[in-house]
Amino acid sequence: MDTLESIRPGIEGRMERVVEGNLLTHHVGGKGTFATPAMIGLMELTSHRSVERLLPPNHTTVGYEVHVRHLAPTAPGRTIVVTSRITEVKGNKLLFEVECREGEKLLGSGIHKRAVVPANF
């Protein structure tokens, strides 16, 4: 694998989204609420996108571990911000701290691990 020297601790990612459509779960009744799987998916995507431009040619990242707590609900139409920050790089393995907020309210936080691998598709 080509070098990963450009991927180091401190690299951050950020994504802003409006909670709507497939980000909602409706089994709770009413207009729905921000779904936990959607929050985790956005955390994974934010993490990947933060390093995508730094990857060697023909490589990608894949998630292999998630430890996240969903701490508070969010109503449809609200804007959320998802952030990621690399805290550790070991070979091809990347450890991210991830958070999701609605303004100052912490909605979810945890860690996410990704690995840099050849993109065989």
XYZ file of N, CA and C in Angstrom:
363
model
N 0.858 -1.181 0.000
C 0.000 0.000 0.000
C 0.896 1.233 0.000
N 0.481 2.244 -0.750
C 1.197 3.515 -0.722
C 1.169 4.082 0.683
N 2.004 5.040 0.933
C 2.120 5.639 2.258
C 0.846 6.369 2.685
N 0.618 6.365 3.986
C -0.523 7.077 4.568
C -0.026 8.244 5.422
N 1.191 8.725 5.149
C 1.796 9.772 5.974
C 0.940 11.027 6.100
N 0.123 11.325 5.094
C -0.681 12.549 5.142
C -1.904 12.406 6.056
N -2.209 11.185 6.467
C -3.336 10.955 7.381
C -2.776 10.855 8.795
N -3.127 11.840 9.620
C -2.564 11.885 10.978
C -3.601 12.386 11.968
N -3.339 12.184 13.258
C -4.251 12.691 14.282
C -4.480 14.193 14.134
N -5.716 14.594 14.425
C -6.080 16.002 14.345
C -6.915 16.345 13.124
N -6.907 15.487 12.111
C -7.728 15.757 10.921
C -9.188 15.701 11.325
N -9.938 16.720 10.896
C -11.345 16.834 11.287
C -12.260 16.825 10.077
N -13.476 16.353 10.323
C -14.522 16.380 9.316
C -15.764 17.030 9.899
N -16.606 17.568 9.022
C -17.836 18.229 9.465
C -18.896 18.083 8.386
N -20.119 17.762 8.807
C -21.256 17.658 7.883
C -22.476 18.257 8.565
N -23.202 19.054 7.814
C -24.439 19.661 8.317
C -25.597 19.121 7.502
N -26.658 18.710 8.179
C -27.831 18.170 7.496
C -29.104 18.609 8.201
N -30.183 18.679 7.427
C -31.517 18.891 7.979
C -32.119 17.512 8.211
N -32.702 17.308 9.374
C -33.297 16.011 9.721
C -34.629 15.882 8.981
N -34.620 15.051 7.938
C -35.817 14.829 7.122
C -35.648 13.525 6.353
N -36.690 13.098 5.696
C -36.641 11.925 4.826
C -36.132 10.677 5.512
N -35.094 10.066 4.902
C -34.594 8.791 5.422
C -33.764 8.938 6.696
N -33.621 10.140 7.217
C -32.951 10.337 8.511
C -33.922 10.160 9.682
N -35.202 10.014 9.351
C -36.235 9.897 10.383
C -36.668 8.459 10.599
N -37.047 8.164 11.832
C -37.716 6.912 12.136
C -39.149 7.250 12.520
N -40.098 6.467 12.010
C -41.504 6.780 12.241
C -42.200 5.804 13.180
N -41.516 4.738 13.580
C -42.169 3.751 14.446
C -42.449 4.311 15.843
N -41.887 5.483 16.160
C -42.123 6.096 17.473
C -43.414 6.908 17.492
N -44.025 7.055 16.326
C -45.280 7.792 16.242
C -45.066 9.245 15.859
N -46.152 9.942 15.657
C -46.099 11.359 15.295
C -45.345 11.595 14.006
N -44.635 12.694 13.947
C -43.877 13.065 12.749
C -42.526 12.367 12.670
N -42.210 11.572 13.680
C -40.943 10.849 13.691
C -39.868 11.613 14.433
N -38.695 10.994 14.498
C -37.544 11.590 15.165
C -36.276 11.116 14.463
N -35.164 11.786 14.703
C -33.873 11.442 14.126
C -33.509 10.013 14.529
N -33.269 9.170 13.550
C -33.018 7.750 13.779
C -31.560 7.487 14.161
N -31.364 6.601 15.121
C -30.011 6.240 15.546
C -29.172 5.681 14.399
N -29.694 4.744 13.586
C -28.878 4.256 12.469
C -28.487 5.372 11.494
N -29.359 6.356 11.301
C -29.040 7.480 10.421
C -27.913 8.314 11.019
N -27.962 8.545 12.330
C -26.903 9.307 12.987
C -25.563 8.591 12.835
N -25.549 7.291 13.067
C -24.315 6.519 12.936
C -23.809 6.549 11.493
N -24.719 6.428 10.541
C -24.338 6.500 9.129
C -23.690 7.827 8.773
N -24.239 8.917 9.293
C -23.644 10.237 9.032
C -22.281 10.370 9.704
N -22.114 9.773 10.871
C -20.809 9.782 11.543
C -19.778 9.024 10.705
N -20.172 7.879 10.153
C -19.270 7.112 9.290
C -18.909 7.901 8.035
N -19.902 8.495 7.397
C -19.680 9.251 6.170
C -18.782 10.468 6.424
N -19.021 11.168 7.508
C -18.200 12.329 7.847
C -16.754 11.909 8.070
N -16.559 10.801 8.767
C -15.207 10.294 9.014
C -14.515 9.948 7.699
N -15.192 9.201 6.845
C -14.611 8.813 5.553
C -14.252 10.043 4.720
N -15.183 10.964 4.605
C -14.945 12.142 3.765
C -13.795 13.009 4.274
N -13.515 12.956 5.572
C -12.431 13.781 6.116
C -11.059 13.331 5.616
N -10.929 12.082 5.190
C -9.636 11.571 4.716
C -9.649 11.165 3.248
N -10.798 11.185 2.626
C -10.944 10.685 1.256
C -9.905 11.272 0.303
N -9.687 12.562 0.355
C -8.761 13.230 -0.573
C -7.297 12.883 -0.291
N -7.024 12.315 0.889
C -5.656 11.987 1.296
C -5.279 10.533 1.038
N -6.234 9.747 0.566
C -5.995 8.319 0.366
C -5.109 8.063 -0.851
N -4.319 6.977 -0.808
C -3.555 6.586 -1.990
C -4.513 6.256 -3.135
N -4.021 6.328 -4.368
C -4.881 5.964 -5.508
C -5.472 4.563 -5.338
N -6.709 4.414 -5.748
C -7.417 3.131 -5.721
C -7.577 2.544 -4.322
N -7.713 3.421 -3.316
C -7.962 2.987 -1.941
C -9.200 3.707 -1.403
N -9.792 3.106 -0.398
C -10.952 3.684 0.262
C -10.841 3.377 1.752
N -11.832 3.801 2.522
C -11.885 3.397 3.925
C -13.169 2.620 4.156
N -13.092 1.672 5.080
C -14.257 0.904 5.480
C -14.358 0.938 6.999
N -15.572 1.095 7.499
C -15.790 1.070 8.929
C -15.769 -0.352 9.443
N -15.180 -0.535 10.638
C -15.182 -1.874 11.216
C -15.565 -1.893 12.692
N -15.771 -0.722 13.288
C -16.215 -0.706 14.685
C -16.872 0.633 14.992
N -17.969 0.574 15.758
C -18.685 1.784 16.169
C -19.118 1.621 17.624
N -18.808 2.632 18.430
C -19.285 2.692 19.820
C -19.872 4.084 20.009
N -21.183 4.194 19.930
C -21.858 5.491 19.942
C -23.051 5.429 20.873
N -23.275 6.518 21.581
C -24.484 6.665 22.396
C -25.346 7.753 21.780
N -26.617 7.450 21.577
C -27.588 8.434 21.090
C -28.249 9.009 22.343
N -27.963 10.270 22.642
C -28.287 10.855 23.942
C -29.568 11.678 24.001
N -30.018 12.199 22.852
C -31.184 13.092 22.875
C -31.916 13.023 21.539
N -33.231 13.236 21.558
C -34.013 13.220 20.314
C -33.871 14.531 19.552
N -34.217 14.460 18.273
C -34.239 15.645 17.417
C -35.457 15.550 16.513
N -36.179 16.627 16.420
C -37.412 16.665 15.637
C -37.125 16.876 14.147
N -38.063 16.468 13.302
C -37.938 16.734 11.867
C -37.772 18.227 11.604
N -36.969 18.539 10.596
C -36.759 19.924 10.190
C -35.628 20.628 10.920
N -35.093 20.016 11.960
C -33.982 20.619 12.703
C -32.670 20.379 11.960
N -31.712 21.275 12.154
C -30.398 21.136 11.542
C -29.431 20.528 12.552
N -28.737 19.508 12.111
C -27.745 18.852 12.963
C -26.369 19.006 12.328
N -25.334 18.953 13.162
C -23.950 19.003 12.695
C -23.225 17.780 13.236
N -22.610 17.039 12.328
C -21.839 15.858 12.680
C -20.362 16.197 12.497
N -19.545 15.857 13.500
C -18.108 16.107 13.401
C -17.332 14.830 13.680
N -16.146 14.769 13.102
C -15.235 13.658 13.360
C -13.831 14.229 13.514
N -13.014 13.533 14.288
C -11.625 13.951 14.484
C -10.783 12.699 14.685
N -9.719 12.571 13.894
C -8.819 11.426 14.055
C -8.014 11.618 15.336
N -8.009 10.587 16.169
C -7.220 10.637 17.408
C -6.040 9.678 17.372
N -6.083 8.714 16.453
C -4.994 7.733 16.404
C -4.910 7.118 15.018
N -3.682 6.902 14.547
C -3.436 6.195 13.294
C -2.426 5.095 13.593
N -2.814 3.848 13.315
C -1.922 2.701 13.506
C -1.917 1.899 12.217
N -0.864 2.050 11.440
C -0.813 1.369 10.150
C -1.935 1.873 9.262
N -2.811 0.948 8.852
C -3.938 1.337 7.998
C -5.223 1.570 8.800
N -5.132 1.567 10.126
C -6.318 1.711 10.982
C -6.415 3.132 11.546
N -7.617 3.700 11.457
C -7.880 5.075 11.878
C -8.929 5.075 12.978
N -8.650 5.800 14.075
C -9.607 5.930 15.174
C -10.132 7.362 15.186
N -11.454 7.500 15.157
C -12.113 8.802 15.148
C -12.940 8.999 16.412
N -12.933 10.217 16.932
C -13.947 10.642 17.894
C -15.042 11.290 17.068
N -16.294 10.939 17.334
C -17.414 11.462 16.554
C -18.455 12.076 17.477
N -19.116 13.110 16.963
C -20.197 13.774 17.702
C -21.279 14.218 16.743
N -22.472 14.360 17.297
C -23.597 14.925 16.563
C -24.273 15.919 17.487
N -24.521 17.127 16.982
C -25.129 18.190 17.791
C -26.248 18.880 17.027
N -27.191 19.381 17.809
C -28.196 20.316 17.306
C -27.943 21.593 18.096
N -27.283 22.560 17.468
C -26.848 23.742 18.202
C -25.873 23.326 19.284
N -26.130 23.731 20.509
C -25.266 23.364 21.643
C -25.629 22.017 22.250
N -26.784 21.466 21.862
C -27.251 20.197 22.443
C -26.506 19.016 21.823
N -25.854 18.219 22.676
C -25.161 17.017 22.230
C -26.189 15.905 22.032
N -26.288 15.424 20.791
C -27.251 14.370 20.459
C -26.641 12.986 20.550
N -25.367 12.894 20.208
C -24.705 11.604 20.217
C -23.209 11.778 20.175
N -22.494 10.806 20.737
C -21.032 10.858 20.697
C -20.470 9.465 20.868
N -19.197 9.325 20.479
C -18.536 8.044 20.636
C -17.283 7.960 19.808
N -16.911 6.716 19.481
C -15.747 6.477 18.643
C -16.150 5.628 17.443
N -15.347 5.763 16.396
C -15.573 5.010 15.168
C -14.213 4.634 14.607
N -14.079 3.385 14.199
C -12.822 2.912 13.622
C -13.021 2.571 12.154
N -12.031 2.978 11.351
C -12.045 2.710 9.920
C -10.686 2.165 9.516
N -10.646 1.416 8.437
C -9.404 0.897 7.894
C -9.263 1.355 6.444
N -8.048 1.693 6.055
C -7.740 2.027 4.669
C -7.451 0.715 3.942
N -8.191 0.483 2.862
C -8.078 -0.774 2.116
C -8.123 -0.496 0.611
N -7.622 -1.438 -0.202
C -7.753 -1.277 -1.654
C -9.221 -1.227 -2.052
N -9.534 -0.384 -3.012
C -10.914 -0.277 -3.522
C -11.044 -1.249 -4.696
N -11.506 -2.447 -4.411
C -11.620 -3.499 -5.423
C -13.024 -3.572 -5.981
N -13.490 -2.468 -6.551
C -14.821 -2.493 -7.155
C -14.854 -1.668 -8.391
